Structures are given as structure tokens and as C-alpha cells.
mmCIF file of C-alpha atoms and ligand atoms in Angstrom:
data_model
loop_
_atom_site.group_PDB
_atom_site.id
_atom_site.type_symbol
_atom_site.label_atom_id
_atom_site.label_comp_id
_atom_site.label_asym_id
_atom_site.label_seq_id
_atom_site.Cartn_x
_atom_site.Cartn_y
_atom_site.Cartn_z
ATOM 1 C CA UNK L 23 32.977 65.421 156.322
ATOM 2 C CA UNK L 24 29.454 64.832 155.167
ATOM 3 C CA UNK L 25 28.283 66.703 152.009
ATOM 4 C CA UNK L 26 26.131 69.574 152.769
ATOM 5 C CA UNK L 27 27.577 70.241 156.280
ATOM 6 C CA UNK L 28 27.934 73.908 156.636
ATOM 7 C CA UNK L 29 31.567 75.284 156.801
ATOM 8 C CA UNK L 30 32.427 77.311 159.699
ATOM 9 C CA UNK L 31 35.391 79.582 161.004
ATOM 10 C CA UNK L 32 37.436 77.885 163.557
ATOM 11 C CA UNK L 33 39.766 80.206 165.744
ATOM 12 C CA UNK L 34 42.653 78.898 167.634
ATOM 13 C CA UNK L 35 44.512 81.176 169.939
ATOM 14 C CA UNK L 36 47.283 80.618 172.768
ATOM 15 C CA UNK L 37 50.799 81.304 173.860
ATOM 16 C CA UNK L 38 53.737 80.568 171.578
ATOM 17 C CA UNK L 39 54.840 77.004 170.823
ATOM 18 C CA UNK L 40 51.674 75.573 172.511
ATOM 19 C CA UNK L 41 51.417 73.302 169.405
ATOM 20 C CA UNK L 42 48.400 74.983 168.136
ATOM 21 C CA UNK L 43 49.744 75.481 164.583
ATOM 22 C CA UNK L 44 50.332 71.564 164.331
ATOM 23 C CA UNK L 45 46.970 70.839 165.511
ATOM 24 C CA UNK L 46 45.164 73.530 163.626
ATOM 25 C CA UNK L 47 46.903 72.379 160.353
ATOM 26 C CA UNK L 48 46.172 68.717 160.889
ATOM 27 C CA UNK L 49 42.440 69.632 161.564
ATOM 28 C CA UNK L 50 42.106 71.778 158.409
ATOM 29 C CA UNK L 51 43.420 68.961 156.508
ATOM 30 C CA UNK L 52 41.002 66.461 157.922
ATOM 31 C CA UNK L 53 37.909 68.948 157.343
ATOM 32 C CA UNK L 54 39.025 70.107 153.979
ATOM 33 C CA UNK L 55 39.423 73.656 155.404
ATOM 34 C CA UNK L 56 41.983 76.360 154.448
ATOM 35 C CA UNK L 57 44.540 76.780 157.201
ATOM 36 C CA UNK L 58 46.169 80.415 157.859
ATOM 37 C CA UNK L 59 48.916 80.713 160.299
ATOM 38 C CA UNK L 60 48.613 84.299 161.289
ATOM 39 C CA UNK L 61 51.741 84.402 163.263
ATOM 40 C CA UNK L 62 53.603 83.683 159.935
ATOM 41 C CA UNK L 63 52.375 87.016 158.595
ATOM 42 C CA UNK L 64 53.761 88.849 161.623
ATOM 43 C CA UNK L 65 56.932 86.900 161.127
ATOM 44 C CA UNK L 66 57.062 87.931 157.440
ATOM 45 C CA UNK L 67 56.737 91.608 158.126
ATOM 46 C CA UNK L 68 59.525 91.326 160.725
ATOM 47 C CA UNK L 69 61.680 89.602 158.384
ATOM 48 C CA UNK L 70 61.092 92.357 155.810
ATOM 49 C CA UNK L 71 61.783 95.078 158.563
ATOM 50 C CA UNK L 72 65.141 93.342 159.470
ATOM 51 C CA UNK L 73 66.238 92.967 155.833
ATOM 52 C CA UNK L 74 65.554 96.624 155.087
ATOM 53 C CA UNK L 75 67.271 97.997 158.308
ATOM 54 C CA UNK L 76 64.080 99.102 160.062
ATOM 55 C CA UNK L 77 65.192 97.327 163.270
ATOM 56 C CA UNK L 78 67.960 98.838 165.045
ATOM 57 C CA UNK L 79 70.709 97.079 166.996
ATOM 58 C CA UNK L 80 68.964 97.720 170.271
ATOM 59 C CA UNK L 81 65.772 96.198 168.842
ATOM 60 C CA UNK L 82 63.782 99.326 168.161
ATOM 61 C CA UNK L 83 61.586 99.176 165.350
ATOM 62 C CA UNK L 84 61.207 102.219 162.959
ATOM 63 C CA UNK L 85 57.537 102.180 163.160
ATOM 64 C CA UNK L 86 56.896 105.111 160.917
ATOM 65 C CA UNK L 87 59.288 103.621 158.150
ATOM 66 C CA UNK L 88 57.612 100.143 158.433
ATOM 67 C CA UNK L 89 54.106 101.618 158.305
ATOM 68 C CA UNK L 90 54.941 103.757 155.095
ATOM 69 C CA UNK L 91 56.140 100.448 153.295
ATOM 70 C CA UNK L 92 53.251 98.291 154.264
ATOM 71 C CA UNK L 93 51.857 98.612 150.801
ATOM 72 C CA UNK L 94 54.958 97.129 149.353
ATOM 73 C CA UNK L 95 54.917 94.071 151.642
ATOM 74 C CA UNK L 96 52.954 91.283 149.920
ATOM 75 C CA UNK L 97 52.267 88.144 151.967
ATOM 76 C CA UNK L 98 50.769 85.039 150.594
ATOM 77 C CA UNK L 99 50.776 81.335 151.269
ATOM 78 C CA UNK L 100 51.745 78.611 148.645
ATOM 79 C CA UNK L 101 50.514 75.197 148.865
ATOM 80 C CA UNK L 102 53.044 72.496 148.484
ATOM 81 C CA UNK L 103 52.872 69.256 146.711
ATOM 82 C CA UNK L 104 52.756 67.548 150.182
ATOM 83 C CA UNK L 105 49.720 69.762 151.034
ATOM 84 C CA UNK L 106 51.618 71.950 153.532
ATOM 85 C CA UNK L 107 51.689 75.638 153.118
ATOM 86 C CA UNK L 108 54.695 77.910 152.765
ATOM 87 C CA UNK L 109 54.815 81.735 153.558
ATOM 88 C CA UNK L 110 55.713 83.734 150.553
ATOM 89 C CA UNK L 111 57.105 87.316 151.046
ATOM 90 C CA UNK L 112 57.038 89.448 147.934
ATOM 91 C CA UNK L 113 57.323 86.396 145.611
ATOM 92 C CA UNK L 114 60.052 84.564 147.696
ATOM 93 C CA UNK L 115 59.419 81.443 149.804
ATOM 94 C CA UNK L 116 60.641 82.501 153.402
ATOM 95 C CA UNK L 117 59.020 79.671 155.362
ATOM 96 C CA UNK L 118 62.311 78.649 156.864
ATOM 97 C CA UNK L 119 63.828 82.103 157.419
ATOM 98 C CA UNK L 120 60.751 83.417 159.295
ATOM 99 C CA UNK L 121 61.258 80.709 162.096
ATOM 100 C CA UNK L 122 64.640 81.623 162.798
ATOM 101 C CA UNK L 123 65.773 83.010 166.261
ATOM 102 C CA UNK L 124 66.465 86.578 164.845
ATOM 103 C CA UNK L 125 62.983 86.896 163.515
ATOM 104 C CA UNK L 126 61.520 85.187 166.896
ATOM 105 C CA UNK L 127 63.410 87.872 168.838
ATOM 106 C CA UNK L 128 61.906 90.894 167.181
ATOM 107 C CA UNK L 129 58.371 89.689 166.043
ATOM 108 C CA UNK L 130 56.608 90.719 169.246
ATOM 109 C CA UNK L 131 57.721 94.184 168.973
ATOM 110 C CA UNK L 132 56.547 94.333 165.391
ATOM 111 C CA UNK L 133 53.172 92.600 166.235
ATOM 112 C CA UNK L 134 52.592 95.392 169.048
ATOM 113 C CA UNK L 135 52.447 98.121 166.422
ATOM 114 C CA UNK L 136 48.912 99.266 165.789
ATOM 115 C CA UNK L 137 49.237 100.083 162.146
ATOM 116 C CA UNK L 138 50.730 96.727 161.418
ATOM 117 C CA UNK L 139 48.105 94.935 163.365
ATOM 118 C CA UNK L 140 45.291 96.771 161.499
ATOM 119 C CA UNK L 141 46.732 95.986 158.152
ATOM 120 C CA UNK L 142 47.183 92.191 158.859
ATOM 121 C CA UNK L 143 43.886 91.904 160.696
ATOM 122 C CA UNK L 144 42.193 93.257 157.538
ATOM 123 C CA UNK L 145 44.082 90.787 155.413
ATOM 124 C CA UNK L 146 43.285 87.923 157.790
ATOM 125 C CA UNK L 147 39.592 88.799 157.788
ATOM 126 C CA UNK L 148 39.550 88.674 153.960
ATOM 127 C CA UNK L 149 40.681 85.073 154.021
ATOM 128 C CA UNK L 150 37.679 84.255 156.295
ATOM 129 C CA UNK L 151 35.124 85.654 153.873
ATOM 130 C CA UNK L 152 34.249 82.363 152.451
ATOM 131 C CA UNK L 153 34.256 80.224 155.631
ATOM 132 C CA UNK L 154 35.793 76.915 155.787
ATOM 133 C CA UNK L 155 38.798 78.349 157.441
ATOM 134 C CA UNK L 156 41.161 77.635 160.330
ATOM 135 C CA UNK L 157 43.335 80.236 161.667
ATOM 136 C CA UNK L 158 45.581 80.459 164.464
ATOM 137 C CA UNK L 159 47.182 83.213 166.552
ATOM 138 C CA UNK L 160 46.650 85.350 169.485
ATOM 139 C CA UNK L 161 43.692 87.484 168.879
ATOM 140 C CA UNK L 162 41.770 85.506 166.337
ATOM 141 C CA UNK L 163 38.833 84.700 168.602
ATOM 142 C CA UNK L 164 38.786 88.271 170.057
ATOM 143 C CA UNK L 165 39.586 90.665 167.248
ATOM 144 C CA UNK L 166 40.076 88.909 163.896
ATOM 145 C CA UNK L 167 36.796 86.590 164.018
ATOM 146 C CA UNK L 168 34.804 87.492 167.073
ATOM 147 C CA UNK L 169 31.875 85.587 165.580
ATOM 148 C CA UNK L 170 33.821 82.432 164.677
ATOM 149 C CA UNK L 171 31.590 79.481 165.246
ATOM 150 C CA UNK L 172 34.386 77.750 167.279
ATOM 151 C CA UNK L 173 37.119 79.116 169.507
ATOM 152 C CA UNK L 174 39.809 76.919 170.992
ATOM 153 C CA UNK L 175 42.314 78.414 173.406
ATOM 154 C CA UNK L 176 45.482 76.334 173.789
ATOM 155 C CA UNK L 177 47.806 76.384 176.770
ATOM 156 C CA UNK L 178 50.655 74.473 178.332
ATOM 157 C CA UNK L 179 53.557 75.719 180.851
ATOM 158 C CA UNK L 180 56.362 77.736 179.313
ATOM 159 C CA UNK L 181 58.971 75.077 179.935
ATOM 160 C CA UNK L 182 56.997 72.428 178.020
ATOM 161 C CA UNK L 183 56.455 74.892 175.158
ATOM 162 C CA UNK L 184 60.125 75.712 175.059
ATOM 163 C CA UNK L 185 61.170 72.089 174.889
ATOM 164 C CA UNK L 186 58.879 71.585 171.844
ATOM 165 C CA UNK L 187 60.366 74.497 170.011
ATOM 166 C CA UNK L 188 63.891 73.380 170.876
ATOM 167 C CA UNK L 189 63.294 69.997 169.569
ATOM 168 C CA UNK L 190 61.700 71.221 166.499
ATOM 169 C CA UNK L 191 64.489 73.690 165.658
ATOM 170 C CA UNK L 192 67.073 71.004 166.431
ATOM 171 C CA UNK L 193 65.459 68.547 164.131
ATOM 172 C CA UNK L 194 65.671 71.145 161.280
ATOM 173 C CA UNK L 195 69.541 71.389 162.074
ATOM 174 C CA UNK L 196 69.440 74.920 163.649
ATOM 175 C CA UNK L 197 72.018 75.673 166.394
ATOM 176 C CA UNK L 198 70.007 76.710 169.279
ATOM 177 C CA UNK L 199 70.248 76.304 173.143
ATOM 178 C CA UNK L 200 67.225 75.372 175.280
ATOM 179 C CA UNK L 201 67.795 78.338 177.764
ATOM 180 C CA UNK L 202 67.863 80.717 174.895
ATOM 181 C CA UNK L 203 64.502 79.439 173.558
ATOM 182 C CA UNK L 204 62.954 79.420 177.035
ATOM 183 C CA UNK L 205 63.848 83.021 177.545
ATOM 184 C CA UNK L 206 62.569 83.897 174.110
ATOM 185 C CA UNK L 207 59.236 82.023 174.808
ATOM 186 C CA UNK L 208 58.804 83.831 178.309
ATOM 187 C CA UNK L 209 59.720 87.076 176.742
ATOM 188 C CA UNK L 210 57.021 86.642 174.014
ATOM 189 C CA UNK L 211 54.439 85.520 176.444
ATOM 190 C CA UNK L 212 55.060 88.613 178.466
ATOM 191 C CA UNK L 213 55.102 91.010 175.388
ATOM 192 C CA UNK L 214 52.126 89.282 173.670
ATOM 193 C CA UNK L 215 49.941 89.451 176.780
ATOM 194 C CA UNK L 216 50.650 93.056 178.038
ATOM 195 C CA UNK L 217 50.761 94.883 174.777
ATOM 196 C CA UNK L 218 48.193 97.824 174.329
ATOM 197 C CA UNK L 219 46.866 96.676 170.990
ATOM 198 C CA UNK L 220 44.735 93.594 171.103
ATOM 199 C CA UNK L 221 46.809 91.570 173.598
ATOM 200 C CA UNK L 222 46.787 87.757 173.725
ATOM 201 C CA UNK L 223 43.434 87.114 175.590
ATOM 202 C CA UNK L 224 41.238 84.029 175.817
ATOM 203 C CA UNK L 225 37.840 85.009 174.286
ATOM 204 C CA UNK L 226 35.064 84.541 176.809
ATOM 205 C CA UNK L 227 33.314 81.831 174.579
ATOM 206 C CA UNK L 228 36.445 79.887 173.939
ATOM 207 C CA UNK L 229 36.988 76.379 174.915
ATOM 208 C CA UNK L 230 40.188 75.519 176.860
ATOM 209 C CA UNK L 231 42.715 72.819 175.891
ATOM 210 C CA UNK L 232 45.773 72.192 178.072
ATOM 211 C CA UNK L 233 47.734 69.808 175.907
ATOM 212 C CA UNK L 234 50.629 69.338 178.294
ATOM 213 C CA UNK L 235 49.982 65.667 178.830
ATOM 214 C CA UNK L 236 48.415 64.902 175.548
ATOM 215 C CA UNK L 237 49.810 62.965 172.725
ATOM 216 C CA UNK L 238 48.938 64.345 169.079
ATOM 217 C CA UNK L 239 46.627 61.569 168.574
ATOM 218 C CA UNK L 240 44.646 62.454 171.992
ATOM 219 C CA UNK L 241 44.584 66.043 170.807
ATOM 220 C CA UNK L 242 43.210 65.169 167.446
ATOM 221 C CA UNK L 243 40.676 62.974 168.875
ATOM 222 C CA UNK L 244 39.591 65.725 171.379
ATOM 223 C CA UNK L 245 39.274 68.350 168.545
ATOM 224 C CA UNK L 246 37.372 65.980 166.209
ATOM 225 C CA UNK L 247 34.751 65.529 169.140
ATOM 226 C CA UNK L 248 34.430 69.222 169.836
ATOM 227 C CA UNK L 249 34.131 70.003 166.122
ATOM 228 C CA UNK L 250 31.457 67.348 165.519
ATOM 229 C CA UNK L 251 29.482 68.585 168.550
ATOM 230 C CA UNK L 252 29.711 72.231 167.208
ATOM 231 C CA UNK L 253 28.667 71.280 163.700
ATOM 232 C CA UNK L 254 25.738 69.379 165.099
ATOM 233 C CA UNK L 255 24.553 72.296 167.246
ATOM 234 C CA UNK L 256 24.396 74.539 164.171
HETATM 235 O O1 DC E 317 52.610 82.088 166.629
HETATM 236 P P1 DC E 317 53.954 82.467 166.345
HETATM 237 O O2 DC E 317 54.886 82.248 167.479
HETATM 238 O O3 DC E 317 54.589 82.155 165.081
HETATM 239 O O4 DC E 317 53.696 84.085 166.352
HETATM 240 C C1 DC E 317 54.711 84.894 166.183
HETATM 241 C C2 DC E 317 54.437 86.222 166.857
HETATM 242 O O5 DC E 317 53.406 87.058 166.248
HETATM 243 C C3 DC E 317 54.097 86.210 168.388
HETATM 244 O O6 DC E 317 55.223 86.517 169.251
HETATM 245 C C4 DC E 317 52.903 87.124 168.513
HETATM 246 C C5 DC E 317 52.649 87.574 167.108
HETATM 247 N N1 DC E 317 51.228 87.262 166.783
HETATM 248 C C6 DC E 317 50.201 88.195 167.190
HETATM 249 O O7 DC E 317 50.571 89.196 167.884
HETATM 250 N N2 DC E 317 49.002 88.031 166.776
HETATM 251 C C7 DC E 317 48.635 86.877 165.989
HETATM 252 N N3 DC E 317 47.290 86.778 165.679
HETATM 253 C C8 DC E 317 49.619 86.038 165.676
HETATM 254 C C9 DC E 317 50.976 86.095 166.141
#
């Protein structure tokens, strides 16, 4: 990027496994921006709740206990030597654990709790204070950064997204079935878009991207063009 180009806030929203994290992370690297995976923050809180017995066998979350312990839950991101970022929960690298199917199955219930959302949204907004940030999630363009200079809404059919996540987890050596992943993706789509507190919603001023038939290189080229146009229009 040219010197003197103003730094902006870029919001990526979309359904789970739409590939938004991969493209947002790569874009941040190309622009020299900070990337924050807001879903990882909800996942870290969910892992904490599971580890501390705050989620029952029937999936019910003890919202009161979890809300009370919020001040004890410290979430951070540690930059790795290869430039990637790992989620750190109370000093422990939990990057791998927060992606497992157990956390994935309970995270939507945790993310639906208003007190948890308020706490995490405040933390997310603090990350954006100095601009030059790309954040992905469900409510970034609507609630976290309603004034973001650029908002992208990513979508693809549930079956395409489930296949992506299945291949991703399999490559990491996790034992998973495609049907289980598809059921999880569909369940999360439903929970994320129907919850009362800041549901997944496309911001009115977002630019749509359906990446079902796009290669990573095509997505990246599309994004670079959109970003360049937005920066030029500032
Ligand atoms: O993007 P992800 O699949 O890692 O997100 C995990 C869950 O967190 C997802 O089911 C919805 C929730 N989430 C949210 O409610 N708001 C965000 N900004 C990000 C994620």
C-alpha cells in the first residue's frame, strides 16, 4: 500500500464456514492491517464455560454464572512467527481447542447471551480504535463497527460451507463426519440468524460476495479491487 494512504476499518460478516476468516486474514496481511477473528472470542468464552461446568449435558448454559465470571476471562491474540494469530485464553494457547466440534456445538448458545455479547463487543470496539483493522464475524458491520468504511457480506450454500469445514478439520487430523458438520452448520445458521440479540444480518451498506464458485485467488483479486476503489473514494 502507498505511504500516506489512510487506514480504514473493514468488516466481514457472513454465515459460518463461508471462508470469510481465510480471506479476511489474507487481506489484512496484504494491507499490513491487524486481523481479529471475533468468532474466536465467542469460542474462547464457550471453551471456558465448558471447562468450568457451566454448560449442562442438555446444552443449557448457566448464563448467570458465566456472566459473573466474565472479568476472569481474558482473551488475547498472539502473533506467531509465521504471521498467523493464535487465540489465547487466560495465558493459554487454545487456537486448536476452540475449533473442536464440542465448542462448535455450544458456541451459538453462548453467543446468544446479551451480557456476553456486550462484553465482547466492547473489547472488539477497543481493537478498532486505531483503525487499520479487519474484523470478521456476524454483527461487525451492524453492531461492532456500524461506521466501518468497508463492509463485505460473504455467503455460500450450507452444503458448500459444510464441505469446506469438513475438509479443513480432516486435514487437521480430527475425526469428523460430513453429516455431523452439515447439521452443525445448519443449526448455527438458524441460531445465529434468529437470536434476539444482534442476529446475523447483512448491513444495508454491505457489498455482497457469493464465493461458491470462486477460487481463493479470484476472491483475493475481487477484494483487492473493492478495497482499492473504496480507498480511492475516501
Ligand atoms: O465464525 P465462527 O464460526 O468461528 O463463529 C463462532 C460462533 O460465534 C458462531 O456460531 C456465531 C458466533 N459469533 C457471533 O455471534 N458474533 C460474531 N461477531 C462472531 C461469531
